[in-house]
Amino acid sequence: MELFEIIGLAVITVIITLLLKKHHKEYGILAAIAGGAVILFSVITALLPITEQIADWFDSAGVVGSNLAILLKSMGICFLTQFASDTCKDAGESALASKVELAGKVAVVLTSLPLFRTIAETALSLTGGSL
């Protein structure tokens, strides 16, 4: 989906959401979630060629494929966390949005632990130490 199509969809979603919120707040929130999900899916679909390019760069640089998987998982966690947090904020639940953001940060750290270990092992091998 092109950028202008995404912008158009966002504007239409906002208009529908505002109209629905006047009479039924819960339907307005559902419309915002649906529009956001369509936009998020479009953006993720647009990222596929970018991930293929990054994978090619990793291959040509001789970097381990598991590092690319960690990068892509972390990006996915960030996108989904932001979407969920924004949805909570739109529903007026800023405290819940903060908890979702915290959970996303923890998930990224947990996903990245193997990479941190590799970096630590490399640094220690350069200095003559061991884990």
mmCIF file of N, CA and C in Angstrom:
data_model
loop_
_atom_site.group_PDB
_atom_site.id
_atom_site.type_symbol
_atom_site.label_atom_id
_atom_site.label_comp_id
_atom_site.label_asym_id
_atom_site.label_seq_id
_atom_site.Cartn_x
_atom_site.Cartn_y
_atom_site.Cartn_z
ATOM 1 N N MET A 1 0.853 -1.167 0.000
ATOM 2 C CA MET A 1 0.000 0.000 0.000
ATOM 3 C C MET A 1 0.899 1.231 0.000
ATOM 4 N N GLU A 2 0.569 2.160 -0.832
ATOM 5 C CA GLU A 2 1.330 3.402 -0.934
ATOM 6 C C GLU A 2 1.101 4.300 0.274
ATOM 7 N N LEU A 3 2.022 5.226 0.483
ATOM 8 C CA LEU A 3 1.928 6.129 1.623
ATOM 9 C C LEU A 3 0.637 6.942 1.583
ATOM 10 N N PHE A 4 0.261 7.443 0.426
ATOM 11 C CA PHE A 4 -0.948 8.259 0.328
ATOM 12 C C PHE A 4 -2.202 7.434 0.618
ATOM 13 N N GLU A 5 -2.185 6.162 0.245
ATOM 14 C CA GLU A 5 -3.321 5.292 0.567
ATOM 15 C C GLU A 5 -3.422 5.086 2.073
ATOM 16 N N ILE A 6 -2.278 4.920 2.730
ATOM 17 C CA ILE A 6 -2.262 4.745 4.182
ATOM 18 C C ILE A 6 -2.755 6.018 4.871
ATOM 19 N N ILE A 7 -2.294 7.162 4.394
ATOM 20 C CA ILE A 7 -2.741 8.436 4.966
ATOM 21 C C ILE A 7 -4.243 8.601 4.761
ATOM 22 N N GLY A 8 -4.727 8.282 3.567
ATOM 23 C CA GLY A 8 -6.160 8.370 3.284
ATOM 24 C C GLY A 8 -6.961 7.450 4.184
ATOM 25 N N LEU A 9 -6.486 6.225 4.356
ATOM 26 C CA LEU A 9 -7.165 5.284 5.238
ATOM 27 C C LEU A 9 -7.171 5.789 6.676
ATOM 28 N N ALA A 10 -6.069 6.384 7.105
ATOM 29 C CA ALA A 10 -5.992 6.924 8.473
ATOM 30 C C ALA A 10 -6.991 8.063 8.659
ATOM 31 N N VAL A 11 -7.076 8.951 7.686
ATOM 32 C CA VAL A 11 -8.014 10.080 7.799
ATOM 33 C C VAL A 11 -9.453 9.580 7.811
ATOM 34 N N ILE A 12 -9.771 8.635 6.936
ATOM 35 C CA ILE A 12 -11.128 8.075 6.900
ATOM 36 C C ILE A 12 -11.443 7.373 8.218
ATOM 37 N N THR A 13 -10.471 6.636 8.750
ATOM 38 C CA THR A 13 -10.672 5.949 10.028
ATOM 39 C C THR A 13 -10.928 6.947 11.150
ATOM 40 N N VAL A 14 -10.187 8.044 11.157
ATOM 41 C CA VAL A 14 -10.384 9.073 12.186
ATOM 42 C C VAL A 14 -11.782 9.670 12.088
ATOM 43 N N ILE A 15 -12.225 9.970 10.877
ATOM 44 C CA ILE A 15 -13.560 10.547 10.690
ATOM 45 C C ILE A 15 -14.632 9.577 11.171
ATOM 46 N N ILE A 16 -14.517 8.312 10.764
ATOM 47 C CA ILE A 16 -15.496 7.304 11.196
ATOM 48 C C ILE A 16 -15.470 7.144 12.707
ATOM 49 N N THR A 17 -14.257 7.117 13.266
ATOM 50 C CA THR A 17 -14.117 6.958 14.715
ATOM 51 C C THR A 17 -14.769 8.112 15.460
ATOM 52 N N LEU A 18 -14.525 9.327 14.999
ATOM 53 C CA LEU A 18 -15.121 10.487 15.665
ATOM 54 C C LEU A 18 -16.638 10.473 15.562
ATOM 55 N N LEU A 19 -17.164 10.091 14.401
ATOM 56 C CA LEU A 19 -18.617 10.021 14.245
ATOM 57 C C LEU A 19 -19.224 8.957 15.155
ATOM 58 N N LEU A 20 -18.568 7.813 15.236
ATOM 59 C CA LEU A 20 -19.098 6.736 16.072
ATOM 60 C C LEU A 20 -18.981 7.050 17.563
ATOM 61 N N LYS A 21 -17.916 7.747 17.944
ATOM 62 C CA LYS A 21 -17.720 8.055 19.371
ATOM 63 C C LYS A 21 -18.794 8.993 19.911
ATOM 64 N N LYS A 22 -19.424 9.769 19.030
ATOM 65 C CA LYS A 22 -20.489 10.673 19.487
ATOM 66 C C LYS A 22 -21.657 9.900 20.075
ATOM 67 N N HIS A 23 -21.948 8.739 19.492
ATOM 68 C CA HIS A 23 -23.121 7.979 19.915
ATOM 69 C C HIS A 23 -22.760 6.727 20.718
ATOM 70 N N HIS A 24 -21.717 6.033 20.288
ATOM 71 C CA HIS A 24 -21.303 4.792 20.951
ATOM 72 C C HIS A 24 -19.782 4.756 21.002
ATOM 73 N N LYS A 25 -19.243 5.105 22.163
ATOM 74 C CA LYS A 25 -17.790 5.195 22.308
ATOM 75 C C LYS A 25 -17.103 3.866 21.981
ATOM 76 N N GLU A 26 -17.716 2.752 22.394
ATOM 77 C CA GLU A 26 -17.090 1.449 22.178
ATOM 78 C C GLU A 26 -16.959 1.115 20.692
ATOM 79 N N TYR A 27 -17.908 1.543 19.864
ATOM 80 C CA TYR A 27 -17.805 1.297 18.427
ATOM 81 C C TYR A 27 -16.708 2.158 17.801
ATOM 82 N N GLY A 28 -16.545 3.348 18.331
ATOM 83 C CA GLY A 28 -15.467 4.209 17.856
ATOM 84 C C GLY A 28 -14.105 3.593 18.111
ATOM 85 N N ILE A 29 -13.952 3.004 19.292
ATOM 86 C CA ILE A 29 -12.686 2.346 19.625
ATOM 87 C C ILE A 29 -12.457 1.146 18.711
ATOM 88 N N LEU A 30 -13.507 0.382 18.459
ATOM 89 C CA LEU A 30 -13.379 -0.775 17.565
ATOM 90 C C LEU A 30 -13.005 -0.347 16.143
ATOM 91 N N ALA A 31 -13.591 0.754 15.688
ATOM 92 C CA ALA A 31 -13.252 1.261 14.345
ATOM 93 C C ALA A 31 -11.790 1.701 14.295
ATOM 94 N N ALA A 32 -11.322 2.335 15.351
ATOM 95 C CA ALA A 32 -9.915 2.762 15.407
ATOM 96 C C ALA A 32 -8.982 1.555 15.408
ATOM 97 N N ILE A 33 -9.345 0.519 16.155
ATOM 98 C CA ILE A 33 -8.515 -0.697 16.180
ATOM 99 C C ILE A 33 -8.490 -1.352 14.809
ATOM 100 N N ALA A 34 -9.647 -1.440 14.160
ATOM 101 C CA ALA A 34 -9.712 -2.066 12.845
ATOM 102 C C ALA A 34 -8.890 -1.285 11.818
ATOM 103 N N GLY A 35 -9.052 0.030 11.799
ATOM 104 C CA GLY A 35 -8.269 0.846 10.866
ATOM 105 C C GLY A 35 -6.780 0.751 11.155
ATOM 106 N N GLY A 36 -6.432 0.763 12.429
ATOM 107 C CA GLY A 36 -5.026 0.641 12.805
ATOM 108 C C GLY A 36 -4.443 -0.702 12.422
ATOM 109 N N ALA A 37 -5.233 -1.758 12.574
ATOM 110 C CA ALA A 37 -4.766 -3.094 12.207
ATOM 111 C C ALA A 37 -4.512 -3.199 10.703
ATOM 112 N N VAL A 38 -5.394 -2.616 9.904
ATOM 113 C CA VAL A 38 -5.203 -2.636 8.449
ATOM 114 C C VAL A 38 -3.936 -1.866 8.070
ATOM 115 N N ILE A 39 -3.735 -0.718 8.692
ATOM 116 C CA ILE A 39 -2.539 0.078 8.409
ATOM 117 C C ILE A 39 -1.289 -0.670 8.865
ATOM 118 N N LEU A 40 -1.325 -1.274 10.056
ATOM 119 C CA LEU A 40 -0.184 -2.024 10.561
ATOM 120 C C LEU A 40 0.146 -3.190 9.636
ATOM 121 N N PHE A 41 -0.866 -3.915 9.174
ATOM 122 C CA PHE A 41 -0.649 -5.013 8.240
ATOM 123 C C PHE A 41 -0.018 -4.512 6.949
ATOM 124 N N SER A 42 -0.467 -3.364 6.467
ATOM 125 C CA SER A 42 0.092 -2.790 5.242
ATOM 126 C C SER A 42 1.559 -2.412 5.419
ATOM 127 N N VAL A 43 1.870 -1.848 6.561
ATOM 128 C CA VAL A 43 3.255 -1.449 6.829
ATOM 129 C C VAL A 43 4.139 -2.682 6.950
ATOM 130 N N ILE A 44 3.664 -3.705 7.652
ATOM 131 C CA ILE A 44 4.456 -4.925 7.796
ATOM 132 C C ILE A 44 4.675 -5.582 6.440
ATOM 133 N N THR A 45 3.655 -5.576 5.598
ATOM 134 C CA THR A 45 3.796 -6.120 4.248
ATOM 135 C C THR A 45 4.828 -5.332 3.449
ATOM 136 N N ALA A 46 4.840 -4.012 3.627
ATOM 137 C CA ALA A 46 5.819 -3.176 2.923
ATOM 138 C C ALA A 46 7.235 -3.414 3.431
ATOM 139 N N LEU A 47 7.367 -3.931 4.648
ATOM 140 C CA LEU A 47 8.692 -4.181 5.218
ATOM 141 C C LEU A 47 9.356 -5.438 4.667
ATOM 142 N N LEU A 48 8.608 -6.319 4.042
ATOM 143 C CA LEU A 48 9.175 -7.576 3.565
ATOM 144 C C LEU A 48 10.365 -7.380 2.619
ATOM 145 N N PRO A 49 10.282 -6.487 1.624
ATOM 146 C CA PRO A 49 11.467 -6.286 0.777
ATOM 147 C C PRO A 49 12.665 -5.731 1.563
ATOM 148 N N ILE A 50 12.375 -4.935 2.570
ATOM 149 C CA ILE A 50 13.457 -4.370 3.385
ATOM 150 C C ILE A 50 14.134 -5.484 4.175
ATOM 151 N N THR A 51 13.349 -6.396 4.737
ATOM 152 C CA THR A 51 13.948 -7.492 5.499
ATOM 153 C C THR A 51 14.773 -8.404 4.598
ATOM 154 N N GLU A 52 14.328 -8.590 3.360
ATOM 155 C CA GLU A 52 15.115 -9.381 2.414
ATOM 156 C C GLU A 52 16.443 -8.705 2.114
ATOM 157 N N GLN A 53 16.436 -7.392 1.964
ATOM 158 C CA GLN A 53 17.673 -6.647 1.720
ATOM 159 C C GLN A 53 18.613 -6.747 2.912
ATOM 160 N N ILE A 54 18.067 -6.618 4.112
ATOM 161 C CA ILE A 54 18.886 -6.728 5.322
ATOM 162 C C ILE A 54 19.473 -8.136 5.423
ATOM 163 N N ALA A 55 18.674 -9.150 5.096
ATOM 164 C CA ALA A 55 19.171 -10.534 5.123
ATOM 165 C C ALA A 55 20.323 -10.704 4.138
ATOM 166 N N ASP A 56 20.213 -10.110 2.959
ATOM 167 C CA ASP A 56 21.309 -10.167 1.979
ATOM 168 C C ASP A 56 22.568 -9.505 2.527
ATOM 169 N N TRP A 57 22.412 -8.372 3.200
ATOM 170 C CA TRP A 57 23.559 -7.676 3.789
ATOM 171 C C TRP A 57 24.209 -8.529 4.866
ATOM 172 N N PHE A 58 23.377 -9.162 5.702
ATOM 173 C CA PHE A 58 23.915 -10.028 6.754
ATOM 174 C C PHE A 58 24.688 -11.191 6.139
ATOM 175 N N ASP A 59 24.126 -11.783 5.064
ATOM 176 C CA ASP A 59 24.809 -12.901 4.401
ATOM 177 C C ASP A 59 26.141 -12.474 3.805
ATOM 178 N N SER A 60 26.151 -11.337 3.127
ATOM 179 C CA SER A 60 27.390 -10.878 2.494
ATOM 180 C C SER A 60 28.432 -10.456 3.526
ATOM 181 N N ALA A 61 27.995 -10.030 4.704
ATOM 182 C CA ALA A 61 28.931 -9.641 5.765
ATOM 183 C C ALA A 61 29.376 -10.849 6.585
ATOM 184 N N GLY A 62 28.747 -11.997 6.365
ATOM 185 C CA GLY A 62 29.116 -13.195 7.107
ATOM 186 C C GLY A 62 28.593 -13.212 8.525
ATOM 187 N N VAL A 63 27.541 -12.460 8.784
ATOM 188 C CA VAL A 63 26.954 -12.415 10.125
ATOM 189 C C VAL A 63 26.014 -13.608 10.287
ATOM 190 N N VAL A 64 25.981 -14.160 11.486
ATOM 191 C CA VAL A 64 25.152 -15.332 11.780
ATOM 192 C C VAL A 64 23.670 -14.994 11.574
ATOM 193 N N GLY A 65 22.934 -15.917 10.968
ATOM 194 C CA GLY A 65 21.524 -15.699 10.680
ATOM 195 C C GLY A 65 20.661 -15.516 11.906
ATOM 196 N N SER A 66 21.082 -16.087 13.038
ATOM 197 C CA SER A 66 20.286 -15.937 14.261
ATOM 198 C C SER A 66 20.253 -14.480 14.718
ATOM 199 N N ASN A 67 21.301 -13.729 14.396
ATOM 200 C CA ASN A 67 21.310 -12.306 14.743
ATOM 201 C C ASN A 67 20.240 -11.545 13.965
ATOM 202 N N LEU A 68 20.044 -11.922 12.713
ATOM 203 C CA LEU A 68 18.988 -11.299 11.910
ATOM 204 C C LEU A 68 17.624 -11.647 12.497
ATOM 205 N N ALA A 69 17.451 -12.882 12.924
ATOM 206 C CA ALA A 69 16.177 -13.287 13.519
ATOM 207 C C ALA A 69 15.888 -12.467 14.768
ATOM 208 N N ILE A 70 16.924 -12.232 15.569
ATOM 209 C CA ILE A 70 16.747 -11.420 16.779
ATOM 210 C C ILE A 70 16.333 -10.001 16.402
ATOM 211 N N LEU A 71 16.981 -9.437 15.393
ATOM 212 C CA LEU A 71 16.646 -8.086 14.933
ATOM 213 C C LEU A 71 15.194 -8.015 14.459
ATOM 214 N N LEU A 72 14.782 -8.962 13.653
ATOM 215 C CA LEU A 72 13.420 -8.945 13.111
ATOM 216 C C LEU A 72 12.373 -9.178 14.197
ATOM 217 N N LYS A 73 12.660 -10.090 15.132
ATOM 218 C CA LYS A 73 11.728 -10.316 16.237
ATOM 219 C C LYS A 73 11.592 -9.049 17.084
ATOM 220 N N SER A 74 12.710 -8.403 17.348
ATOM 221 C CA SER A 74 12.677 -7.178 18.150
ATOM 222 C C SER A 74 11.880 -6.082 17.443
ATOM 223 N N MET A 75 12.062 -5.957 16.130
ATOM 224 C CA MET A 75 11.289 -4.969 15.380
ATOM 225 C C MET A 75 9.797 -5.285 15.457
ATOM 226 N N GLY A 76 9.447 -6.552 15.300
ATOM 227 C CA GLY A 76 8.049 -6.956 15.385
ATOM 228 C C GLY A 76 7.449 -6.664 16.753
ATOM 229 N N ILE A 77 8.214 -6.955 17.790
ATOM 230 C CA ILE A 77 7.751 -6.665 19.146
ATOM 231 C C ILE A 77 7.508 -5.172 19.306
ATOM 232 N N CYS A 78 8.425 -4.358 18.795
ATOM 233 C CA CYS A 78 8.279 -2.900 18.909
ATOM 234 C C CYS A 78 7.032 -2.399 18.189
ATOM 235 N N PHE A 79 6.808 -2.890 16.965
ATOM 236 C CA PHE A 79 5.635 -2.450 16.202
ATOM 237 C C PHE A 79 4.341 -2.850 16.908
ATOM 238 N N LEU A 80 4.253 -4.095 17.333
ATOM 239 C CA LEU A 80 3.023 -4.565 17.977
ATOM 240 C C LEU A 80 2.795 -3.887 19.325
ATOM 241 N N THR A 81 3.871 -3.671 20.069
ATOM 242 C CA THR A 81 3.747 -2.993 21.354
ATOM 243 C C THR A 81 3.261 -1.567 21.168
ATOM 244 N N GLN A 82 3.813 -0.868 20.190
ATOM 245 C CA GLN A 82 3.389 0.507 19.942
ATOM 246 C C GLN A 82 1.920 0.554 19.533
ATOM 247 N N PHE A 83 1.512 -0.374 18.681
ATOM 248 C CA PHE A 83 0.114 -0.432 18.250
ATOM 249 C C PHE A 83 -0.813 -0.675 19.443
ATOM 250 N N ALA A 84 -0.461 -1.644 20.290
ATOM 251 C CA ALA A 84 -1.294 -1.952 21.454
ATOM 252 C C ALA A 84 -1.317 -0.781 22.432
ATOM 253 N N SER A 85 -0.167 -0.148 22.642
ATOM 254 C CA SER A 85 -0.094 0.987 23.561
ATOM 255 C C SER A 85 -0.931 2.159 23.054
ATOM 256 N N ASP A 86 -0.813 2.459 21.778
ATOM 257 C CA ASP A 86 -1.600 3.550 21.209
ATOM 258 C C ASP A 86 -3.100 3.258 21.287
ATOM 259 N N THR A 87 -3.470 2.006 21.090
ATOM 260 C CA THR A 87 -4.875 1.624 21.184
ATOM 261 C C THR A 87 -5.381 1.826 22.610
ATOM 262 N N CYS A 88 -4.565 1.449 23.590
ATOM 263 C CA CYS A 88 -4.953 1.671 24.992
ATOM 264 C C CYS A 88 -5.098 3.158 25.285
ATOM 265 N N LYS A 89 -4.186 3.966 24.771
ATOM 266 C CA LYS A 89 -4.260 5.414 24.989
ATOM 267 C C LYS A 89 -5.516 5.995 24.343
ATOM 268 N N ASP A 90 -5.851 5.507 23.141
ATOM 269 C CA ASP A 90 -7.063 5.982 22.468
ATOM 270 C C ASP A 90 -8.310 5.647 23.281
ATOM 271 N N ALA A 91 -8.261 4.531 23.999
ATOM 272 C CA ALA A 91 -9.399 4.126 24.812
ATOM 273 C C ALA A 91 -9.401 4.831 26.169
ATOM 274 N N GLY A 92 -8.414 5.691 26.404
ATOM 275 C CA GLY A 92 -8.351 6.426 27.654
ATOM 276 C C GLY A 92 -7.686 5.666 28.785
ATOM 277 N N GLU A 93 -6.975 4.624 28.455
ATOM 278 C CA GLU A 93 -6.316 3.780 29.464
ATOM 279 C C GLU A 93 -4.806 3.979 29.407
ATOM 280 N N SER A 94 -4.346 5.145 29.835
ATOM 281 C CA SER A 94 -2.918 5.452 29.744
ATOM 282 C C SER A 94 -2.093 4.599 30.703
ATOM 283 N N ALA A 95 -2.640 4.222 31.847
ATOM 284 C CA ALA A 95 -1.904 3.355 32.779
ATOM 285 C C ALA A 95 -1.685 1.979 32.159
ATOM 286 N N LEU A 96 -2.701 1.461 31.500
ATOM 287 C CA LEU A 96 -2.573 0.173 30.822
ATOM 288 C C LEU A 96 -1.576 0.279 29.670
ATOM 289 N N ALA A 97 -1.594 1.400 28.966
ATOM 290 C CA ALA A 97 -0.650 1.615 27.872
ATOM 291 C C ALA A 97 0.789 1.580 28.391
ATOM 292 N N SER A 98 1.029 2.152 29.541
ATOM 293 C CA SER A 98 2.371 2.126 30.139
ATOM 294 C C SER A 98 2.805 0.706 30.459
ATOM 295 N N LYS A 99 1.882 -0.104 30.943
ATOM 296 C CA LYS A 99 2.202 -1.506 31.256
ATOM 297 C C LYS A 99 2.517 -2.281 29.987
ATOM 298 N N VAL A 100 1.795 -2.007 28.911
ATOM 299 C CA VAL A 100 2.060 -2.667 27.635
ATOM 300 C C VAL A 100 3.444 -2.278 27.129
ATOM 301 N N GLU A 101 3.790 -0.995 27.245
ATOM 302 C CA GLU A 101 5.114 -0.547 26.819
ATOM 303 C C GLU A 101 6.211 -1.218 27.632
ATOM 304 N N LEU A 102 6.013 -1.349 28.937
ATOM 305 C CA LEU A 102 6.984 -2.035 29.786
ATOM 306 C C LEU A 102 7.135 -3.493 29.367
ATOM 307 N N ALA A 103 6.023 -4.155 29.109
ATOM 308 C CA ALA A 103 6.068 -5.552 28.672
ATOM 309 C C ALA A 103 6.817 -5.688 27.351
ATOM 310 N N GLY A 104 6.620 -4.744 26.442
ATOM 311 C CA GLY A 104 7.336 -4.765 25.169
ATOM 312 C C GLY A 104 8.832 -4.601 25.356
ATOM 313 N N LYS A 105 9.221 -3.706 26.252
ATOM 314 C CA LYS A 105 10.651 -3.507 26.522
ATOM 315 C C LYS A 105 11.284 -4.756 27.107
ATOM 316 N N VAL A 106 10.581 -5.384 28.028
ATOM 317 C CA VAL A 106 11.094 -6.621 28.627
ATOM 318 C C VAL A 106 11.199 -7.714 27.557
ATOM 319 N N ALA A 107 10.214 -7.799 26.683
ATOM 320 C CA ALA A 107 10.231 -8.810 25.620
ATOM 321 C C ALA A 107 11.413 -8.597 24.677
ATOM 322 N N VAL A 108 11.729 -7.339 24.360
ATOM 323 C CA VAL A 108 12.874 -7.060 23.492
ATOM 324 C C VAL A 108 14.173 -7.480 24.178
ATOM 325 N N VAL A 109 14.297 -7.181 25.460
ATOM 326 C CA VAL A 109 15.511 -7.575 26.191
ATOM 327 C C VAL A 109 15.630 -9.093 26.237
ATOM 328 N N LEU A 110 14.526 -9.781 26.524
ATOM 329 C CA LEU A 110 14.563 -11.245 26.565
ATOM 330 C C LEU A 110 14.912 -11.834 25.201
ATOM 331 N N THR A 111 14.376 -11.256 24.153
ATOM 332 C CA THR A 111 14.673 -11.728 22.810
ATOM 333 C C THR A 111 16.142 -11.509 22.465
ATOM 334 N N SER A 112 16.725 -10.447 22.988
ATOM 335 C CA SER A 112 18.105 -10.073 22.653
ATOM 336 C C SER A 112 19.157 -10.738 23.531
ATOM 337 N N LEU A 113 18.757 -11.478 24.545
ATOM 338 C CA LEU A 113 19.735 -12.090 25.452
ATOM 339 C C LEU A 113 20.790 -12.940 24.742
ATOM 340 N N PRO A 114 20.437 -13.768 23.755
ATOM 341 C CA PRO A 114 21.491 -14.532 23.069
ATOM 342 C C PRO A 114 22.521 -13.620 22.390
ATOM 343 N N LEU A 115 22.067 -12.492 21.874
ATOM 344 C CA LEU A 115 22.986 -11.551 21.240
ATOM 345 C C LEU A 115 23.906 -10.921 22.281
ATOM 346 N N PHE A 116 23.355 -10.575 23.443
ATOM 347 C CA PHE A 116 24.179 -10.020 24.522
ATOM 348 C C PHE A 116 25.250 -11.029 24.949
ATOM 349 N N ARG A 117 24.874 -12.304 25.022
ATOM 350 C CA ARG A 117 25.838 -13.338 25.391
ATOM 351 C C ARG A 117 26.951 -13.435 24.358
ATOM 352 N N THR A 118 26.600 -13.401 23.085
ATOM 353 C CA THR A 118 27.601 -13.460 22.021
ATOM 354 C C THR A 118 28.560 -12.283 22.114
ATOM 355 N N ILE A 119 28.027 -11.101 22.363
ATOM 356 C CA ILE A 119 28.872 -9.912 22.488
ATOM 357 C C ILE A 119 29.805 -10.046 23.689
ATOM 358 N N ALA A 120 29.262 -10.530 24.816
ATOM 359 C CA ALA A 120 30.082 -10.700 26.019
ATOM 360 C C ALA A 120 31.183 -11.729 25.789
ATOM 361 N N GLU A 121 30.840 -12.838 25.128
ATOM 362 C CA GLU A 121 31.844 -13.867 24.844
ATOM 363 C C GLU A 121 32.936 -13.333 23.929
ATOM 364 N N THR A 122 32.550 -12.554 22.931
ATOM 365 C CA THR A 122 33.532 -11.969 22.017
ATOM 366 C C THR A 122 34.449 -11.012 22.755
ATOM 367 N N ALA A 123 33.876 -10.170 23.601
ATOM 368 C CA ALA A 123 34.688 -9.218 24.359
ATOM 369 C C ALA A 123 35.632 -9.928 25.307
ATOM 370 N N LEU A 124 35.140 -10.972 25.960
ATOM 371 C CA LEU A 124 35.989 -11.712 26.883
ATOM 372 C C LEU A 124 37.092 -12.485 26.165
ATOM 373 N N SER A 125 36.786 -13.003 24.981
ATOM 374 C CA SER A 125 37.820 -13.732 24.236
ATOM 375 C C SER A 125 38.914 -12.779 23.768
ATOM 376 N N LEU A 126 38.564 -11.545 23.498
ATOM 377 C CA LEU A 126 39.558 -10.542 23.092
ATOM 378 C C LEU A 126 40.453 -10.137 24.263
ATOM 379 N N THR A 127 39.882 -10.174 25.481
ATOM 380 C CA THR A 127 40.654 -9.782 26.660
ATOM 381 C C THR A 127 41.278 -10.966 27.377
ATOM 382 N N GLY A 128 40.977 -12.197 26.901
ATOM 383 C CA GLY A 128 41.551 -13.377 27.510
ATOM 384 C C GLY A 128 40.746 -13.941 28.659
ATOM 385 N N GLY A 129 39.564 -13.453 28.883
ATOM 386 C CA GLY A 129 38.708 -13.946 29.960
ATOM 387 C C GLY A 129 37.758 -15.018 29.453
ATOM 388 N N SER A 130 36.899 -15.502 30.367
ATOM 389 C CA SER A 130 35.876 -16.479 29.974
ATOM 390 C C SER A 130 34.635 -16.283 30.834
ATOM 391 N N LEU A 131 33.507 -16.793 30.337
ATOM 392 C CA LEU A 131 32.251 -16.684 31.094
ATOM 393 C C LEU A 131 32.135 -17.744 32.146
#
